[in-house]
Coordinates of C-alpha atoms and ligand atoms in Angstrom, one line a residue:
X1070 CA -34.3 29.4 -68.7
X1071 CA -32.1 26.3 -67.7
X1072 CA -31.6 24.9 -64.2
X1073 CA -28.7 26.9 -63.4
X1074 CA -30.4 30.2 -64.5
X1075 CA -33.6 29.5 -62.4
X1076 CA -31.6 28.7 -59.3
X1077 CA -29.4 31.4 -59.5
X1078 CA -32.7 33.6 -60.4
X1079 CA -34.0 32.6 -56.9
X1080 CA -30.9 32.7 -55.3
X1081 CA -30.7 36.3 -56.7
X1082 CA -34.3 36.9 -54.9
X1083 CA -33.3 35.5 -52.0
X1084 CA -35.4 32.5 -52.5
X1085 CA -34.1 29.1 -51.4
X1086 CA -35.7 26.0 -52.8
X1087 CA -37.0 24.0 -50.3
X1088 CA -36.4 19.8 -50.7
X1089 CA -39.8 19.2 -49.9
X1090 CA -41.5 20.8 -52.2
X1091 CA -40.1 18.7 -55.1
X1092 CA -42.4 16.1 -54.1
X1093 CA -45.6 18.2 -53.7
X1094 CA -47.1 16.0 -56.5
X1095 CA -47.4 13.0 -54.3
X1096 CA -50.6 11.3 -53.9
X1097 CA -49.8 8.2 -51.2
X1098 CA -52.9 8.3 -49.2
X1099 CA -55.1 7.7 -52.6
X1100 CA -56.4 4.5 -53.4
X1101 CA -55.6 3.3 -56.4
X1102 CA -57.7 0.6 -58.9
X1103 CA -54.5 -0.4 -61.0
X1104 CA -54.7 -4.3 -60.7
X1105 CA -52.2 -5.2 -63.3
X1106 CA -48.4 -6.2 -62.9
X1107 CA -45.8 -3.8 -63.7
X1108 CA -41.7 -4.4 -65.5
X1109 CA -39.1 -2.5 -64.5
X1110 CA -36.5 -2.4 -66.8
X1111 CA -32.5 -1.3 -64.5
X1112 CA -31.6 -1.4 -60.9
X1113 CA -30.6 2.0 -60.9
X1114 CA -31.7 4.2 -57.7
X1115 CA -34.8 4.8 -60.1
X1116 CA -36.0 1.3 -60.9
X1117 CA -35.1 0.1 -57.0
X1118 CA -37.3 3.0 -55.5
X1119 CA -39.7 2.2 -58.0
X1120 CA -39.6 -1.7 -57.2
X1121 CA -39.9 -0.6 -53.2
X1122 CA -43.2 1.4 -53.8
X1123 CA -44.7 -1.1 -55.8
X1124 CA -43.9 -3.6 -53.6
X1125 CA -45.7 -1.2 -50.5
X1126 CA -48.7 -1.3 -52.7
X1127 CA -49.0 -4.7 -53.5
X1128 CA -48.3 -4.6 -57.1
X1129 CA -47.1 -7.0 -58.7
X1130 CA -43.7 -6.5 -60.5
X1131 CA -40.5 -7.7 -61.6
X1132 CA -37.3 -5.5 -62.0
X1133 CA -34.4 -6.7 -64.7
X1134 CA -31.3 -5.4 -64.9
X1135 CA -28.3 -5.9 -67.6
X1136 CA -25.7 -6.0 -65.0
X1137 CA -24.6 -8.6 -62.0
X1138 CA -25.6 -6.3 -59.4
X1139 CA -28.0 -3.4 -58.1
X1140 CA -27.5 0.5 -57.8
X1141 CA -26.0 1.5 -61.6
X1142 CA -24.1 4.7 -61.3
X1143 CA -24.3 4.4 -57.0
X1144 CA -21.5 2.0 -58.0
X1145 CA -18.7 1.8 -54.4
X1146 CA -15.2 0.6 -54.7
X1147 CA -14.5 -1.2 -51.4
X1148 CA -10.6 -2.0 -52.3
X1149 CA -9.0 0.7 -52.8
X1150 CA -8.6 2.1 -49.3
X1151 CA -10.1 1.9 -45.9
X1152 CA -13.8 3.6 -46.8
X1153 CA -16.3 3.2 -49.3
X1154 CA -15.2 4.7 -52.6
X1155 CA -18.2 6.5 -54.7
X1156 CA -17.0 5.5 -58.3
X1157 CA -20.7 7.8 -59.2
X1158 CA -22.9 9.2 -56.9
X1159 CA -21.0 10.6 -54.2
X1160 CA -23.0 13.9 -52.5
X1161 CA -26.3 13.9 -50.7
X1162 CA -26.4 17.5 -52.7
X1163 CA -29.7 18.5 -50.7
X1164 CA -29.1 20.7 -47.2
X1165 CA -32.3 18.8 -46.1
X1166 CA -31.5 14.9 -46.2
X1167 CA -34.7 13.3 -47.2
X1168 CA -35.0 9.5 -47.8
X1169 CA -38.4 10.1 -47.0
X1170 CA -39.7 9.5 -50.1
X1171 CA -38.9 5.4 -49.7
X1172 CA -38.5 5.0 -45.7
X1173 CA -37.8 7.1 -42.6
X1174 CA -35.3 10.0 -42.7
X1175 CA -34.9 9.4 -39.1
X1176 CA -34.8 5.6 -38.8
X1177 CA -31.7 5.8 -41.6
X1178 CA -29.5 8.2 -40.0
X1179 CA -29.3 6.2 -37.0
X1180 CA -27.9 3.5 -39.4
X1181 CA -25.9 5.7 -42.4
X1182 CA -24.0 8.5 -40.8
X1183 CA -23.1 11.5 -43.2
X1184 CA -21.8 15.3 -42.3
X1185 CA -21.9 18.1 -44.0
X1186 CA -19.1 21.0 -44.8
X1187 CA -18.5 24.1 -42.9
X1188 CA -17.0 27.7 -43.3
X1189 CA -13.6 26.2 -42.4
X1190 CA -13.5 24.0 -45.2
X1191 CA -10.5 25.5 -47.7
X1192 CA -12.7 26.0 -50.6
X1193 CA -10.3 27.2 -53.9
X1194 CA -10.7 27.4 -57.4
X1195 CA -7.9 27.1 -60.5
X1196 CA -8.1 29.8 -63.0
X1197 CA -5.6 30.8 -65.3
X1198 CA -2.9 28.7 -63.7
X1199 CA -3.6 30.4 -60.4
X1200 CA -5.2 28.7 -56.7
X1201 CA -7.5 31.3 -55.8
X1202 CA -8.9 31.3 -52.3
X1203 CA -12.9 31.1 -52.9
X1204 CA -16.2 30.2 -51.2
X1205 CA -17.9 26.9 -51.2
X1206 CA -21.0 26.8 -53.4
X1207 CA -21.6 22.9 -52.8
X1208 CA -21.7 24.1 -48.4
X1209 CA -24.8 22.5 -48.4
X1210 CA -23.8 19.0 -49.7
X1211 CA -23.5 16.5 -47.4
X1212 CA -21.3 13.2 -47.4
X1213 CA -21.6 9.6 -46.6
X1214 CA -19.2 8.4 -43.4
X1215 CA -18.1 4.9 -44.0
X1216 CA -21.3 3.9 -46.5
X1217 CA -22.5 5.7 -49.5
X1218 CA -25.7 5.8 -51.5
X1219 CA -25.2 2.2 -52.6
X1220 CA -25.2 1.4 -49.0
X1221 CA -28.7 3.3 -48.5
X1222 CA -30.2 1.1 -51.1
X1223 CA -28.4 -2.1 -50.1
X1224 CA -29.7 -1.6 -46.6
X1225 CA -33.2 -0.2 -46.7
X1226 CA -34.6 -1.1 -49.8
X1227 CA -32.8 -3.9 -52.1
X1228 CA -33.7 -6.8 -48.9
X1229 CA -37.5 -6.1 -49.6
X1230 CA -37.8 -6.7 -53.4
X1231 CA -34.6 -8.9 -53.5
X1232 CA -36.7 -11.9 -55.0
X1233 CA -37.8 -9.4 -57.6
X1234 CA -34.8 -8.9 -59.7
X1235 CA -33.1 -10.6 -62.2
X1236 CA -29.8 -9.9 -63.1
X1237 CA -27.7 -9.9 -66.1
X1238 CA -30.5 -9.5 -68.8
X1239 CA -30.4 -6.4 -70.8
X1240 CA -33.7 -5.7 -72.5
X1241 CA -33.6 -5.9 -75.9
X1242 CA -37.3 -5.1 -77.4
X1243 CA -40.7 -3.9 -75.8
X1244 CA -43.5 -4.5 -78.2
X1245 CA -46.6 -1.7 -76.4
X1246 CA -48.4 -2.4 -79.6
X1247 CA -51.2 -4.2 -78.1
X1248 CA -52.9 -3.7 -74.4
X1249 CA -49.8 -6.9 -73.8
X1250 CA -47.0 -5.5 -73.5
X1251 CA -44.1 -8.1 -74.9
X1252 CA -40.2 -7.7 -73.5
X1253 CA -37.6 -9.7 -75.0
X1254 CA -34.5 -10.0 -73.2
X1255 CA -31.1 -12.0 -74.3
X1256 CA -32.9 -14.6 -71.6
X1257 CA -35.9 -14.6 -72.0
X1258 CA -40.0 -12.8 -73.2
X1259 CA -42.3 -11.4 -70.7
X1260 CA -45.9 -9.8 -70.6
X1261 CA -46.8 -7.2 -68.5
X1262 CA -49.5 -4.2 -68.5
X1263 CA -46.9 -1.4 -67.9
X1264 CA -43.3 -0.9 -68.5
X1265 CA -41.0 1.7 -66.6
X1266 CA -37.9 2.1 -68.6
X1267 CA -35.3 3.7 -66.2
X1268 CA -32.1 2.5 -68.4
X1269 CA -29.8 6.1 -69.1
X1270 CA -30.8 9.0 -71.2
X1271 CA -27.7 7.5 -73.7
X1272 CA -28.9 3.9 -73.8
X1273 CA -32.4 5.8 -75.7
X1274 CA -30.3 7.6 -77.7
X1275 CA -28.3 4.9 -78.4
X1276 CA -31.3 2.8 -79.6
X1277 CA -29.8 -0.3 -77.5
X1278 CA -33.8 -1.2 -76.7
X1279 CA -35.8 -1.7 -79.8
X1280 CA -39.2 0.3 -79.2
X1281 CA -42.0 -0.5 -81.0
X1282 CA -44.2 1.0 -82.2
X1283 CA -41.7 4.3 -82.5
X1284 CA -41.7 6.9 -79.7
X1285 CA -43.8 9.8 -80.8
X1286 CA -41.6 12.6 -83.2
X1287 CA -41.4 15.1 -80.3
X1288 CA -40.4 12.7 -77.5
X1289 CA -37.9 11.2 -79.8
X1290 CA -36.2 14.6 -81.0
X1291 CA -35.9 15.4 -77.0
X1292 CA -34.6 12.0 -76.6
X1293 CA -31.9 12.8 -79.4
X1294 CA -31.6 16.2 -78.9
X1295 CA -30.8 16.4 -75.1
X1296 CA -26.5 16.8 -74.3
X1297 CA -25.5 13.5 -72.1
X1298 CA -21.9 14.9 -70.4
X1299 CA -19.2 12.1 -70.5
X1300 CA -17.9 11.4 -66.9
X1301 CA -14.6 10.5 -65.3
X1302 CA -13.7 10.2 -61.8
X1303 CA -10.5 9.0 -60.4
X1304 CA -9.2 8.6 -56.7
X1305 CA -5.2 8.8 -56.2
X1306 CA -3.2 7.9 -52.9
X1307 CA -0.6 10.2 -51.7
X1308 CA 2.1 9.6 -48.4
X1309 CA 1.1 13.3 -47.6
X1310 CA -1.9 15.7 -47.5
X1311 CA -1.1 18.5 -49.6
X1312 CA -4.3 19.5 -51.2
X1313 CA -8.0 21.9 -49.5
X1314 CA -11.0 20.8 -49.1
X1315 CA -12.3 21.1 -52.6
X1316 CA -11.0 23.1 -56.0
X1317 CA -13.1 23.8 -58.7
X1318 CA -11.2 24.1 -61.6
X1319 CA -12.7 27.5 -63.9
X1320 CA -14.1 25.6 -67.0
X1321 CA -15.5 28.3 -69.7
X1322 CA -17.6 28.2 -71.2
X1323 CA -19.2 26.4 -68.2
X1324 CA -21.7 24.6 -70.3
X1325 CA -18.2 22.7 -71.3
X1326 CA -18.6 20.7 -68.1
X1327 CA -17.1 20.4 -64.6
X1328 CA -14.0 19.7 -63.2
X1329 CA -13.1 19.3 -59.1
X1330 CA -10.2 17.9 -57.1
X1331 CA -11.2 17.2 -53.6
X1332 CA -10.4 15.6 -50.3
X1333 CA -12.1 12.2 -50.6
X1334 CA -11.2 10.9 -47.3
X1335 CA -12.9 14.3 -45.7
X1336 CA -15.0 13.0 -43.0
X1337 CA -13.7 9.4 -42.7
X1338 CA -12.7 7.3 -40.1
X1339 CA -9.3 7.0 -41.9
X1340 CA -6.0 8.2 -42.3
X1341 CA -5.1 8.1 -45.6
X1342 CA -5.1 10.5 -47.9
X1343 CA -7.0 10.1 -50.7
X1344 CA -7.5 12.9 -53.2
X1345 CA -10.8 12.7 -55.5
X1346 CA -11.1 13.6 -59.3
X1347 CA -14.6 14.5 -60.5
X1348 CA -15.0 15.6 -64.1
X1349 CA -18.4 15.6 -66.4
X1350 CA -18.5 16.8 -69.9
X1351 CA -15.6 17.8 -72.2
X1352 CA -12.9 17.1 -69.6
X1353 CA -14.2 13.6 -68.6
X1354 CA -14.0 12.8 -72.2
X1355 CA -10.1 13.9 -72.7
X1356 CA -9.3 12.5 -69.4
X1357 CA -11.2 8.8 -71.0
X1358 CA -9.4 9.1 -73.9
X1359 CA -6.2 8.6 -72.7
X1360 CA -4.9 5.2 -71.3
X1361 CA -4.3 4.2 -67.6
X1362 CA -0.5 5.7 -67.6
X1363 CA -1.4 8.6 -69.9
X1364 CA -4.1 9.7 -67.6
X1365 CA -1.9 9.0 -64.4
X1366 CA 1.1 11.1 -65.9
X1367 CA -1.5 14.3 -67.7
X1368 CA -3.3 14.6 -64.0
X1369 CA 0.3 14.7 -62.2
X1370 CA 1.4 16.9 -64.5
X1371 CA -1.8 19.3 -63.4
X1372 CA -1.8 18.4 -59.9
X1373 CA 1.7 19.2 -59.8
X1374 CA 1.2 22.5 -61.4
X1375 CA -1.3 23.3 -58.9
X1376 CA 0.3 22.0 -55.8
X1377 CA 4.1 22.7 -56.2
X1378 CA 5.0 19.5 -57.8
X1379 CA 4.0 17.9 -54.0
X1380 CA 1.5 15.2 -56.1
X1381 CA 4.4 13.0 -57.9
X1382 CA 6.6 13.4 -55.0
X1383 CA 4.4 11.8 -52.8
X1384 CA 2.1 9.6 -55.4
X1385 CA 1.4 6.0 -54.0
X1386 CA -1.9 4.6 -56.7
X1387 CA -4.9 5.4 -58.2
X1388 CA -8.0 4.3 -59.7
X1389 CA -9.9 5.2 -62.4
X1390 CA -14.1 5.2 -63.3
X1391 CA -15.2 6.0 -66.3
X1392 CA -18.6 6.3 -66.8
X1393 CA -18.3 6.9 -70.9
X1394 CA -17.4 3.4 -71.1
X1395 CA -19.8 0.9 -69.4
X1396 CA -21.7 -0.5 -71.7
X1397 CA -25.1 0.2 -69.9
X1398 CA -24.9 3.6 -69.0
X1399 CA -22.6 5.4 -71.4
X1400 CA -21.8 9.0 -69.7
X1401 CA -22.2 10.7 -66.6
X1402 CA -26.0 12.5 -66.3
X1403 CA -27.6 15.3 -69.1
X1404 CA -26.2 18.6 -69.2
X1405 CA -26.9 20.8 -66.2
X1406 CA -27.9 23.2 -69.1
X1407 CA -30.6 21.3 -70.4
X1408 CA -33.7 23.1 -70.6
X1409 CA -36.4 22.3 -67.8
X1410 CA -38.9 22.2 -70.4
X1411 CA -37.4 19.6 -72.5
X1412 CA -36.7 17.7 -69.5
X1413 CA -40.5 17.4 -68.4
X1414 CA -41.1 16.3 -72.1
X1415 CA -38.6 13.2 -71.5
X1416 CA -40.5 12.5 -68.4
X1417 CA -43.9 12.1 -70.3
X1418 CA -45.4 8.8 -70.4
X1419 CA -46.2 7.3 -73.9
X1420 CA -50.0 6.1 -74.4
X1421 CA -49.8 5.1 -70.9
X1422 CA -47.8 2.0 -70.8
X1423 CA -44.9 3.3 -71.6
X1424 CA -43.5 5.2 -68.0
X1425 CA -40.2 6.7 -67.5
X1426 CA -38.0 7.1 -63.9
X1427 CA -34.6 8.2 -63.6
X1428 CA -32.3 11.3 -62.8
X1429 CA -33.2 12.6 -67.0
X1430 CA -37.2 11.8 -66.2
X1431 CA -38.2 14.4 -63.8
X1432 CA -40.8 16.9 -64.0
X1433 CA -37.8 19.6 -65.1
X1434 CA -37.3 21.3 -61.7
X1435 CA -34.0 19.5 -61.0
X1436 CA -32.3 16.7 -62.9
X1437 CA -29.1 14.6 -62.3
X1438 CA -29.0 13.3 -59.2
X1439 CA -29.8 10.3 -57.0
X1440 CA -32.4 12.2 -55.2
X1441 CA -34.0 13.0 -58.6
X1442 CA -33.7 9.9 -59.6
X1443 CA -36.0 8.5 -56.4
X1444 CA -38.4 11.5 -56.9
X1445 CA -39.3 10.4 -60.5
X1446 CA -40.1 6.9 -59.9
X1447 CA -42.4 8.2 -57.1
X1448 CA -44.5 9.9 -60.0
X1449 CA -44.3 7.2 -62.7
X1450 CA -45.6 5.0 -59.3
X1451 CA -48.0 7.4 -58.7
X1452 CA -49.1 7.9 -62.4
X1453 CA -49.6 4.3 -63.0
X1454 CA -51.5 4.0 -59.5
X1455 CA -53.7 6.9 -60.0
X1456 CA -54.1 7.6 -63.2
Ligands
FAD2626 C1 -19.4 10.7 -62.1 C2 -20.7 10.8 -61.5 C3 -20.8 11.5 -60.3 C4 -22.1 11.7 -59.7 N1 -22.2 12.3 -58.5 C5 -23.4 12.3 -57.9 C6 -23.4 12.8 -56.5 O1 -22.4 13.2 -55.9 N2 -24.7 12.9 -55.9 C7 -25.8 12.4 -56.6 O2 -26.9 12.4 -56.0 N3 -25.7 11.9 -57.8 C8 -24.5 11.9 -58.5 N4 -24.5 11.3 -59.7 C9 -25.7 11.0 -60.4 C10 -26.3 9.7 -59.9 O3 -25.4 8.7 -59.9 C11 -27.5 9.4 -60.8 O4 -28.3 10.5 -60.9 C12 -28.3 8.2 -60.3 O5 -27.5 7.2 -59.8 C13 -29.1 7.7 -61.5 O6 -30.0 6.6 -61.1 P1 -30.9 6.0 -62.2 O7 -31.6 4.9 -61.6 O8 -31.7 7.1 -62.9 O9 -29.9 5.5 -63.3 P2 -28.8 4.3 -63.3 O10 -28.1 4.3 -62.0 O11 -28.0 4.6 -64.5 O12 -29.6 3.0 -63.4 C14 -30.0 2.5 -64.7 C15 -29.8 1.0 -64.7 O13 -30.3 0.5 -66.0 C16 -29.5 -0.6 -66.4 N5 -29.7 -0.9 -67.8 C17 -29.2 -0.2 -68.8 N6 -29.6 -0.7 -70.0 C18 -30.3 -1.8 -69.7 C19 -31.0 -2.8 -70.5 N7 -31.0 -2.8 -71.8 N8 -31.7 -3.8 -69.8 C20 -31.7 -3.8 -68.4 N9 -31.1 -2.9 -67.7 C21 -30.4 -1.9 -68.3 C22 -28.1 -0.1 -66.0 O14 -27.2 -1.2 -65.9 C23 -28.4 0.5 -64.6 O15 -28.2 -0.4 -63.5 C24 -23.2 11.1 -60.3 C25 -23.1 10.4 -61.5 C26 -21.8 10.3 -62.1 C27 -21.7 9.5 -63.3

């Protein structure tokens, strides 16, 4: 059964998922024995929750990241208009905001505003070259006003464990031979007792880290085996507002991917009117195909065919993200059609030294998303703490 069957299974039953009960593994009142230090490998949402709960326990660690800054796919544009652009993560896609995993729920949202959708959201889907009037199945997503995820991290977490990271220095080996573990990066070779690797699902695939010895077979035919969707996001400017909420476009089969147009600046203290592009698997790789003017003239061409030619009337700019294309991540998240048990299996730590955190690394039950992405460094904390 994948994700999307199980939810709809429960959904079916009348059965809502509570957000809490994701983290019913945690063990934070234990105390733990684990004296040795502990290397991070990316900044993501994964490695910098991981760094913050290390840091609570007095661990000591060390996080490195390939890039120049912090927050991997949380990546903001602050340029392009008069908000905080999401160039990734974007939703809070959890009706129960919980940063409670890292600090408190209520101590953030007096800082980092956010809002959620309502019935009188327009809420349309495209299918067969039609708008159809339809009801919002993201209702309980919430959005950012004026800061984003990046901003969550930048504010509550990054200050602590600043000191911590190093920055542009993309890991290159780990050696978990021996009860050393050696990392070589294009800087520089460190030791350490444990590793969490938190780099993408595609930079494994990708063999861009040299592990040796080898991953075990059946880790490493998960590794290979599980679909990472391309993304693409883009944000235009247009003189009017001519576009709802949110449309989904009808993608089939559906395990093709995803692709929604929505009103970016919904919620903002702004004016403009930005419309959002948000597309993951076979879509986000035609749309990355195609060069900046290609891909401005093909999503005209839809929007027009959408909206009554209103989008090249009225165009002003637009921006584009990519995700396919930076080196370090290369693609969007896995497939929401994984299967739950292959996930777990990606998850598993390797002859415990060897621990894994990020949206692909959870224990199967959801996958994909920031708050994933916090959850599963909470275990690989707590199974190097604890176990
Ligand atoms: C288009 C798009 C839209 C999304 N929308 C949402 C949304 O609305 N809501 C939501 O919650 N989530 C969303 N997500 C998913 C969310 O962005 C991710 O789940 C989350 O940010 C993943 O965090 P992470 O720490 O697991 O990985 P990452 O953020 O990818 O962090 C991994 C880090 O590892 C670094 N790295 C890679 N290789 C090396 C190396 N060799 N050495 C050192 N460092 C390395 C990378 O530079 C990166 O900083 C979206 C993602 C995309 C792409």
């Amino acid at each position: 059964m994948t994700r999307q069957e199980f939810i709809k299974a429960l959904t079916l039953l009348g059965i809502s998922i509570p957000f809490t009960n994701l983290f019913a593994n945690d063990k934070p009142s234990q105390k733990s024995t684990f004296t040795g230090n502990v290397l991070i490998v990316g900044a993501g949402a994964a490695g910098l929750s991981a760094g913050y709960l290390l840091k609570q326990k007095g661990i000591d660690f060390k996080i490195i990241e390939a890039t120049n800054q912090p927050g991997g796919r949380m990546k903001v544009n602050h340029t392009f208009t008069d908000f905080p652009i999401p160039l990734g993560a974007e939703w809070i896609t959890s009706d129960n905001i919980q940063f409670g995993q890292l600090v408190d729920t209520r101590k953030v949202l007096e800082k980092i505003k956010t809002t959620g959708y309502t019935q009188n959201d327009e809420y349309y889907v495209w299918h067969h070259g039609k708008l159809l009037r339809s009801t919002l199945d993201t209702l309980n997503y919430q959005k950012f006003i004026g800061s984003s995820w990046l901003s969550f991290f930048e504010t509550f977490i990054v200050p602590s464990i600043y000191d911590h990271i190093s920055y542009q220095e993309p890991v290159k080996s780990i050696d978990y031979t021996n009860d050393e573990i050696v990392v070589v990066s294009d800087k520089d070779r460190y030791t350490t007792d444990r590793i969490i690797l938190t780099v993408p699902l595609s930079i494994l695939q990708n063999k861009e880290i040299q592990l040796t010895p080898a991953l075990p077979k059946e880790k490493a035919k998960v590794i290979e085996n599980t679909a990472v969707w391309p993304g693409f996001k883009a944000f235009f400017e247009f003189e009017e507002k001519f576009y709802p909420s949110f449309v989904d476009y009808i993608i089939q089969p559906e395990i093709d991917g995803q692709v929604s147009l929505y009103d970016a600046a919904w919620g903002q203290a702004s004016n403009r009117h930005i419309l959002g592009l948000f597309s993951v698997g076979k879509p986000a790789k035609t749309y990355g195909s195609l060069n900046d003017s290609e891909f401005k003239n093909q999503a005209l061409k839809e929007f027009d065919k959408i909206f009554d030619g209103q989008a090249s009337r009225t165009y002003l700019k637009h921006i584009t993200q990519n995700w396919s294309n930076e080196p370090f991540i290369k693609g969007a998240y896995i497939s929401d059609y994984s299967a739950p048990k292959n996930v777990a299996q990606l998850q598993t730590p390797v002859d415990n030294k060897l621990y894994f955190a990020g949206d692909a690394y959870t224990n199967g039950y959801d996958w994909g998303n920031v708050h994933n992405a916090i959850h599963s460094a909470t275990q690989s904390v707590n199974k190097i703490l604890f176990n």
